[in-house]
């Protein structure tokens, strides 16, 4: 835990509850030994890199209801929920794969996260059936941007913020032409970008 704290503290700073972030990482790594949620070969340093990218993405979220599309192991949604500025926000983790959904649901209960909801459906199904006004969609490595652009154009979503590669942005250019966008660099990751669609 000491090594984990030494690695995480500089990137989290005062933005989040350090102990809660460490608890999340410890639970994730422990659970990952039993059920593959993230690469079996992931190192603590690899987790720290992913956390730093999440903290960077968090700076671009401007809405109070945030939906993590394809939440997986929670590496976006959970740290966002633990940010001090987000205590009043609702973070909705949407994950269709049962083993990942069960992990997220157990994690929410274990960590007592009142601002987190977990849904075991695809993002398409969730967006089609929800009664909540969705303002921010966040994702990491999402296969395509067409769904985000479709909901942005219908004004059902205010913004979509995605950690993705420059290559994926180029491949999806046709979808991106219909929405406004900003692209931000991710420090120390030449091909990785944060794409904000609005």
PDB file of C-alpha atoms in Angstrom:
ATOM      1  CA  UNK A   1       0.000   0.000   0.000  1.00  0.00           C
ATOM      2  CA  UNK A   2       2.877   2.388   0.750  1.00  0.00           C
ATOM      3  CA  UNK A   3       4.257   2.060  -2.793  1.00  0.00           C
ATOM      4  CA  UNK A   4       0.771   2.555  -4.199  1.00  0.00           C
ATOM      5  CA  UNK A   5       0.315   5.704  -2.113  1.00  0.00           C
ATOM      6  CA  UNK A   6       3.688   7.088  -3.228  1.00  0.00           C
ATOM      7  CA  UNK A   7       2.756   6.566  -6.885  1.00  0.00           C
ATOM      8  CA  UNK A   8      -0.829   7.819  -6.703  1.00  0.00           C
ATOM      9  CA  UNK A   9      -0.493  10.816  -4.377  1.00  0.00           C
ATOM     10  CA  UNK A  10       1.377  13.059  -6.866  1.00  0.00           C
ATOM     11  CA  UNK A  11      -1.238  12.580  -9.604  1.00  0.00           C
ATOM     12  CA  UNK A  12      -4.295  12.839  -7.354  1.00  0.00           C
ATOM     13  CA  UNK A  13      -3.063  15.703  -5.190  1.00  0.00           C
ATOM     14  CA  UNK A  14      -5.976  17.482  -3.524  1.00  0.00           C
ATOM     15  CA  UNK A  15      -8.455  16.606  -6.290  1.00  0.00           C
ATOM     16  CA  UNK A  16      -9.704  13.348  -4.735  1.00  0.00           C
ATOM     17  CA  UNK A  17      -9.824  11.342  -1.541  1.00  0.00           C
ATOM     18  CA  UNK A  18      -6.482   9.536  -1.767  1.00  0.00           C
ATOM     19  CA  UNK A  19      -7.492   6.697   0.560  1.00  0.00           C
ATOM     20  CA  UNK A  20     -10.614   5.963  -1.485  1.00  0.00           C
ATOM     21  CA  UNK A  21      -8.626   5.916  -4.741  1.00  0.00           C
ATOM     22  CA  UNK A  22      -6.119   3.503  -3.181  1.00  0.00           C
ATOM     23  CA  UNK A  23      -8.957   1.324  -1.864  1.00  0.00           C
ATOM     24  CA  UNK A  24     -10.438   1.195  -5.373  1.00  0.00           C
ATOM     25  CA  UNK A  25      -7.089   0.210  -6.926  1.00  0.00           C
ATOM     26  CA  UNK A  26      -6.495  -2.478  -4.289  1.00  0.00           C
ATOM     27  CA  UNK A  27      -9.981  -3.953  -4.812  1.00  0.00           C
ATOM     28  CA  UNK A  28      -9.510  -3.831  -8.603  1.00  0.00           C
ATOM     29  CA  UNK A  29      -6.122  -5.576  -8.494  1.00  0.00           C
ATOM     30  CA  UNK A  30      -7.362  -8.198  -6.018  1.00  0.00           C
ATOM     31  CA  UNK A  31     -10.506  -8.949  -8.034  1.00  0.00           C
ATOM     32  CA  UNK A  32      -8.462  -9.008 -11.250  1.00  0.00           C
ATOM     33  CA  UNK A  33      -6.509 -11.995  -9.902  1.00  0.00           C
ATOM     34  CA  UNK A  34      -9.780 -13.992  -9.898  1.00  0.00           C
ATOM     35  CA  UNK A  35     -11.655 -12.461 -12.832  1.00  0.00           C
ATOM     36  CA  UNK A  36      -9.873 -10.767 -15.723  1.00  0.00           C
ATOM     37  CA  UNK A  37     -11.157  -7.166 -15.618  1.00  0.00           C
ATOM     38  CA  UNK A  38      -8.023  -5.493 -16.861  1.00  0.00           C
ATOM     39  CA  UNK A  39      -4.871  -7.064 -18.304  1.00  0.00           C
ATOM     40  CA  UNK A  40      -3.523  -9.857 -16.095  1.00  0.00           C
ATOM     41  CA  UNK A  41      -0.090  -8.325 -16.679  1.00  0.00           C
ATOM     42  CA  UNK A  42      -1.061  -4.833 -15.521  1.00  0.00           C
ATOM     43  CA  UNK A  43       1.447  -3.261 -13.193  1.00  0.00           C
ATOM     44  CA  UNK A  44       0.822  -0.748 -10.455  1.00  0.00           C
ATOM     45  CA  UNK A  45       2.535   1.808 -12.693  1.00  0.00           C
ATOM     46  CA  UNK A  46       0.114   0.921 -15.507  1.00  0.00           C
ATOM     47  CA  UNK A  47      -2.851   1.541 -13.200  1.00  0.00           C
ATOM     48  CA  UNK A  48      -1.330   4.853 -12.113  1.00  0.00           C
ATOM     49  CA  UNK A  49      -0.999   5.897 -15.783  1.00  0.00           C
ATOM     50  CA  UNK A  50      -4.672   5.070 -16.393  1.00  0.00           C
ATOM     51  CA  UNK A  51      -5.659   7.036 -13.268  1.00  0.00           C
ATOM     52  CA  UNK A  52      -3.680  10.072 -14.412  1.00  0.00           C
ATOM     53  CA  UNK A  53      -5.511   9.984 -17.758  1.00  0.00           C
ATOM     54  CA  UNK A  54      -8.855   9.780 -15.929  1.00  0.00           C
ATOM     55  CA  UNK A  55      -7.962  12.769 -13.760  1.00  0.00           C
ATOM     56  CA  UNK A  56      -7.087  14.699 -16.920  1.00  0.00           C
ATOM     57  CA  UNK A  57     -10.406  13.714 -18.563  1.00  0.00           C
ATOM     58  CA  UNK A  58     -12.276  14.802 -15.420  1.00  0.00           C
ATOM     59  CA  UNK A  59     -11.132  18.391 -15.961  1.00  0.00           C
ATOM     60  CA  UNK A  60     -13.263  18.598 -19.117  1.00  0.00           C
ATOM     61  CA  UNK A  61     -16.542  17.349 -17.572  1.00  0.00           C
ATOM     62  CA  UNK A  62     -18.958  20.235 -17.129  1.00  0.00           C
ATOM     63  CA  UNK A  63     -22.246  18.495 -16.255  1.00  0.00           C
ATOM     64  CA  UNK A  64     -23.832  17.002 -13.127  1.00  0.00           C
ATOM     65  CA  UNK A  65     -25.005  13.691 -14.596  1.00  0.00           C
ATOM     66  CA  UNK A  66     -22.124  11.664 -16.033  1.00  0.00           C
ATOM     67  CA  UNK A  67     -22.564   8.329 -17.822  1.00  0.00           C
ATOM     68  CA  UNK A  68     -19.514   6.084 -18.195  1.00  0.00           C
ATOM     69  CA  UNK A  69     -20.230   4.150 -21.419  1.00  0.00           C
ATOM     70  CA  UNK A  70     -18.814   0.623 -21.270  1.00  0.00           C
ATOM     71  CA  UNK A  71     -17.499   1.159 -17.762  1.00  0.00           C
ATOM     72  CA  UNK A  72     -15.666  -2.187 -17.604  1.00  0.00           C
ATOM     73  CA  UNK A  73     -13.493  -2.127 -14.502  1.00  0.00           C
ATOM     74  CA  UNK A  74     -14.537   1.395 -13.541  1.00  0.00           C
ATOM     75  CA  UNK A  75     -11.178   3.031 -14.311  1.00  0.00           C
ATOM     76  CA  UNK A  76     -13.004   6.142 -15.571  1.00  0.00           C
ATOM     77  CA  UNK A  77     -16.226   6.295 -13.596  1.00  0.00           C
ATOM     78  CA  UNK A  78     -14.997   5.354 -10.128  1.00  0.00           C
ATOM     79  CA  UNK A  79     -12.134   7.890  -9.918  1.00  0.00           C
ATOM     80  CA  UNK A  80     -14.455  10.554 -11.389  1.00  0.00           C
ATOM     81  CA  UNK A  81     -16.982   9.731  -8.640  1.00  0.00           C
ATOM     82  CA  UNK A  82     -14.232  10.070  -6.016  1.00  0.00           C
ATOM     83  CA  UNK A  83     -13.146  13.544  -7.145  1.00  0.00           C
ATOM     84  CA  UNK A  84     -13.957  16.145  -4.504  1.00  0.00           C
ATOM     85  CA  UNK A  85     -15.579  18.492  -7.031  1.00  0.00           C
ATOM     86  CA  UNK A  86     -17.912  15.660  -8.117  1.00  0.00           C
ATOM     87  CA  UNK A  87     -19.441  14.713  -4.746  1.00  0.00           C
ATOM     88  CA  UNK A  88     -22.775  16.250  -5.802  1.00  0.00           C
ATOM     89  CA  UNK A  89     -22.735  14.647  -9.266  1.00  0.00           C
ATOM     90  CA  UNK A  90     -24.423  11.406 -10.272  1.00  0.00           C
ATOM     91  CA  UNK A  91     -22.025   8.982 -11.966  1.00  0.00           C
ATOM     92  CA  UNK A  92     -23.759   6.171 -13.865  1.00  0.00           C
ATOM     93  CA  UNK A  93     -21.617   3.161 -14.776  1.00  0.00           C
ATOM     94  CA  UNK A  94     -23.100   1.348 -17.790  1.00  0.00           C
ATOM     95  CA  UNK A  95     -21.606  -2.102 -18.444  1.00  0.00           C
ATOM     96  CA  UNK A  96     -23.323  -4.928 -20.396  1.00  0.00           C
ATOM     97  CA  UNK A  97     -20.825  -7.719 -19.582  1.00  0.00           C
ATOM     98  CA  UNK A  98     -22.095  -9.616 -16.559  1.00  0.00           C
ATOM     99  CA  UNK A  99     -18.759 -10.260 -14.800  1.00  0.00           C
ATOM    100  CA  UNK A 100     -17.795  -6.586 -15.052  1.00  0.00           C
ATOM    101  CA  UNK A 101     -21.282  -5.408 -14.059  1.00  0.00           C
ATOM    102  CA  UNK A 102     -21.156  -7.651 -10.959  1.00  0.00           C
ATOM    103  CA  UNK A 103     -17.717  -6.300 -10.048  1.00  0.00           C
ATOM    104  CA  UNK A 104     -18.955  -2.705 -10.350  1.00  0.00           C
ATOM    105  CA  UNK A 105     -22.103  -3.392  -8.344  1.00  0.00           C
ATOM    106  CA  UNK A 106     -20.101  -5.087  -5.561  1.00  0.00           C
ATOM    107  CA  UNK A 107     -17.533  -2.278  -5.640  1.00  0.00           C
ATOM    108  CA  UNK A 108     -20.250   0.366  -5.234  1.00  0.00           C
ATOM    109  CA  UNK A 109     -21.622  -1.476  -2.190  1.00  0.00           C
ATOM    110  CA  UNK A 110     -18.206  -2.240  -0.694  1.00  0.00           C
ATOM    111  CA  UNK A 111     -16.960   1.348  -1.047  1.00  0.00           C
ATOM    112  CA  UNK A 112     -20.343   2.891  -0.129  1.00  0.00           C
ATOM    113  CA  UNK A 113     -20.520   5.240  -3.109  1.00  0.00           C
ATOM    114  CA  UNK A 114     -23.825   7.154  -2.837  1.00  0.00           C
ATOM    115  CA  UNK A 115     -23.266   9.149  -6.039  1.00  0.00           C
ATOM    116  CA  UNK A 116     -22.750   6.024  -8.202  1.00  0.00           C
ATOM    117  CA  UNK A 117     -25.382   3.978 -10.039  1.00  0.00           C
ATOM    118  CA  UNK A 118     -24.554   0.745 -11.905  1.00  0.00           C
ATOM    119  CA  UNK A 119     -26.541  -0.460 -14.928  1.00  0.00           C
ATOM    120  CA  UNK A 120     -26.065  -3.880 -16.570  1.00  0.00           C
ATOM    121  CA  UNK A 121     -27.061  -2.972 -20.138  1.00  0.00           C
ATOM    122  CA  UNK A 122     -25.409  -1.698 -23.318  1.00  0.00           C
ATOM    123  CA  UNK A 123     -24.978   2.051 -23.686  1.00  0.00           C
ATOM    124  CA  UNK A 124     -27.392   2.035 -26.643  1.00  0.00           C
ATOM    125  CA  UNK A 125     -30.089   0.325 -24.570  1.00  0.00           C
ATOM    126  CA  UNK A 126     -29.473   2.616 -21.602  1.00  0.00           C
ATOM    127  CA  UNK A 127     -29.690   5.807 -23.665  1.00  0.00           C
ATOM    128  CA  UNK A 128     -32.805   4.603 -25.472  1.00  0.00           C
ATOM    129  CA  UNK A 129     -34.677   3.715 -22.264  1.00  0.00           C
ATOM    130  CA  UNK A 130     -33.482   6.134 -19.602  1.00  0.00           C
ATOM    131  CA  UNK A 131     -35.746   8.822 -18.236  1.00  0.00           C
ATOM    132  CA  UNK A 132     -32.773  10.784 -16.864  1.00  0.00           C
ATOM    133  CA  UNK A 133     -31.467  13.782 -18.702  1.00  0.00           C
ATOM    134  CA  UNK A 134     -27.992  12.685 -19.765  1.00  0.00           C
ATOM    135  CA  UNK A 135     -25.572  15.557 -19.927  1.00  0.00           C
ATOM    136  CA  UNK A 136     -22.066  14.001 -20.096  1.00  0.00           C
ATOM    137  CA  UNK A 137     -20.977  10.726 -21.656  1.00  0.00           C
ATOM    138  CA  UNK A 138     -17.451   9.528 -20.918  1.00  0.00           C
ATOM    139  CA  UNK A 139     -15.632   6.550 -22.420  1.00  0.00           C
ATOM    140  CA  UNK A 140     -12.233   5.013 -22.930  1.00  0.00           C
ATOM    141  CA  UNK A 141     -11.378   3.129 -26.108  1.00  0.00           C
ATOM    142  CA  UNK A 142     -14.983   3.068 -27.309  1.00  0.00           C
ATOM    143  CA  UNK A 143     -15.279   1.244 -30.666  1.00  0.00           C
ATOM    144  CA  UNK A 144     -16.958   4.072 -32.587  1.00  0.00           C
ATOM    145  CA  UNK A 145     -18.236   7.588 -32.119  1.00  0.00           C
ATOM    146  CA  UNK A 146     -21.421   7.379 -34.191  1.00  0.00           C
ATOM    147  CA  UNK A 147     -23.647   6.720 -31.166  1.00  0.00           C
ATOM    148  CA  UNK A 148     -22.196   9.716 -29.317  1.00  0.00           C
ATOM    149  CA  UNK A 149     -22.657  11.973 -32.334  1.00  0.00           C
ATOM    150  CA  UNK A 150     -26.224  10.746 -32.906  1.00  0.00           C
ATOM    151  CA  UNK A 151     -27.277  11.609 -29.339  1.00  0.00           C
ATOM    152  CA  UNK A 152     -25.421  14.931 -29.430  1.00  0.00           C
ATOM    153  CA  UNK A 153     -27.243  15.943 -32.624  1.00  0.00           C
ATOM    154  CA  UNK A 154     -30.596  15.080 -31.033  1.00  0.00           C
ATOM    155  CA  UNK A 155     -29.668  17.219 -27.992  1.00  0.00           C
ATOM    156  CA  UNK A 156     -30.135  14.205 -25.719  1.00  0.00           C
ATOM    157  CA  UNK A 157     -26.518  14.516 -24.577  1.00  0.00           C
ATOM    158  CA  UNK A 158     -24.673  17.793 -23.981  1.00  0.00           C
ATOM    159  CA  UNK A 159     -21.100  16.488 -24.254  1.00  0.00           C
ATOM    160  CA  UNK A 160     -19.129  13.296 -24.859  1.00  0.00           C
ATOM    161  CA  UNK A 161     -15.562  13.027 -23.611  1.00  0.00           C
ATOM    162  CA  UNK A 162     -13.499  10.086 -24.839  1.00  0.00           C
ATOM    163  CA  UNK A 163      -9.946   8.896 -24.238  1.00  0.00           C
ATOM    164  CA  UNK A 164      -8.967   7.510 -27.627  1.00  0.00           C
ATOM    165  CA  UNK A 165      -6.189   7.250 -30.192  1.00  0.00           C
ATOM    166  CA  UNK A 166      -5.398   9.702 -32.952  1.00  0.00           C
ATOM    167  CA  UNK A 167      -5.941   6.850 -35.440  1.00  0.00           C
ATOM    168  CA  UNK A 168      -9.485   6.213 -34.181  1.00  0.00           C
ATOM    169  CA  UNK A 169     -10.261   9.918 -34.506  1.00  0.00           C
ATOM    170  CA  UNK A 170      -9.103   9.805 -38.148  1.00  0.00           C
ATOM    171  CA  UNK A 171     -11.127   6.633 -38.865  1.00  0.00           C
ATOM    172  CA  UNK A 172     -14.287   8.219 -37.431  1.00  0.00           C
ATOM    173  CA  UNK A 173     -13.852  11.595 -39.133  1.00  0.00           C
ATOM    174  CA  UNK A 174     -17.079  11.213 -41.112  1.00  0.00           C
ATOM    175  CA  UNK A 175     -19.136  10.997 -37.893  1.00  0.00           C
ATOM    176  CA  UNK A 176     -17.196  13.790 -36.240  1.00  0.00           C
ATOM    177  CA  UNK A 177     -17.923  16.288 -39.032  1.00  0.00           C
ATOM    178  CA  UNK A 178     -21.481  16.757 -37.761  1.00  0.00           C
ATOM    179  CA  UNK A 179     -20.534  17.894 -34.224  1.00  0.00           C
ATOM    180  CA  UNK A 180     -18.220  20.414 -32.618  1.00  0.00           C
ATOM    181  CA  UNK A 181     -15.077  18.964 -31.108  1.00  0.00           C
ATOM    182  CA  UNK A 182     -11.902  19.765 -29.230  1.00  0.00           C
ATOM    183  CA  UNK A 183      -8.883  17.489 -29.051  1.00  0.00           C
ATOM    184  CA  UNK A 184      -6.521  17.573 -26.080  1.00  0.00           C
ATOM    185  CA  UNK A 185      -3.129  15.903 -25.784  1.00  0.00           C
ATOM    186  CA  UNK A 186      -2.397  13.370 -23.050  1.00  0.00           C
ATOM    187  CA  UNK A 187       1.048  14.033 -21.526  1.00  0.00           C
ATOM    188  CA  UNK A 188       3.642  11.311 -22.150  1.00  0.00           C
ATOM    189  CA  UNK A 189       1.287   9.429 -24.514  1.00  0.00           C
ATOM    190  CA  UNK A 190       2.009  10.640 -28.051  1.00  0.00           C
ATOM    191  CA  UNK A 191      -0.884   8.896 -29.857  1.00  0.00           C
ATOM    192  CA  UNK A 192      -3.458   9.150 -27.039  1.00  0.00           C
ATOM    193  CA  UNK A 193      -5.954  12.026 -27.055  1.00  0.00           C
ATOM    194  CA  UNK A 194      -8.916  13.285 -25.103  1.00  0.00           C
ATOM    195  CA  UNK A 195     -11.680  14.062 -27.567  1.00  0.00           C
ATOM    196  CA  UNK A 196     -14.492  16.314 -26.366  1.00  0.00           C
ATOM    197  CA  UNK A 197     -17.602  16.359 -28.534  1.00  0.00           C
ATOM    198  CA  UNK A 198     -20.394  18.876 -27.993  1.00  0.00           C
TER     199      UNK A 198
END
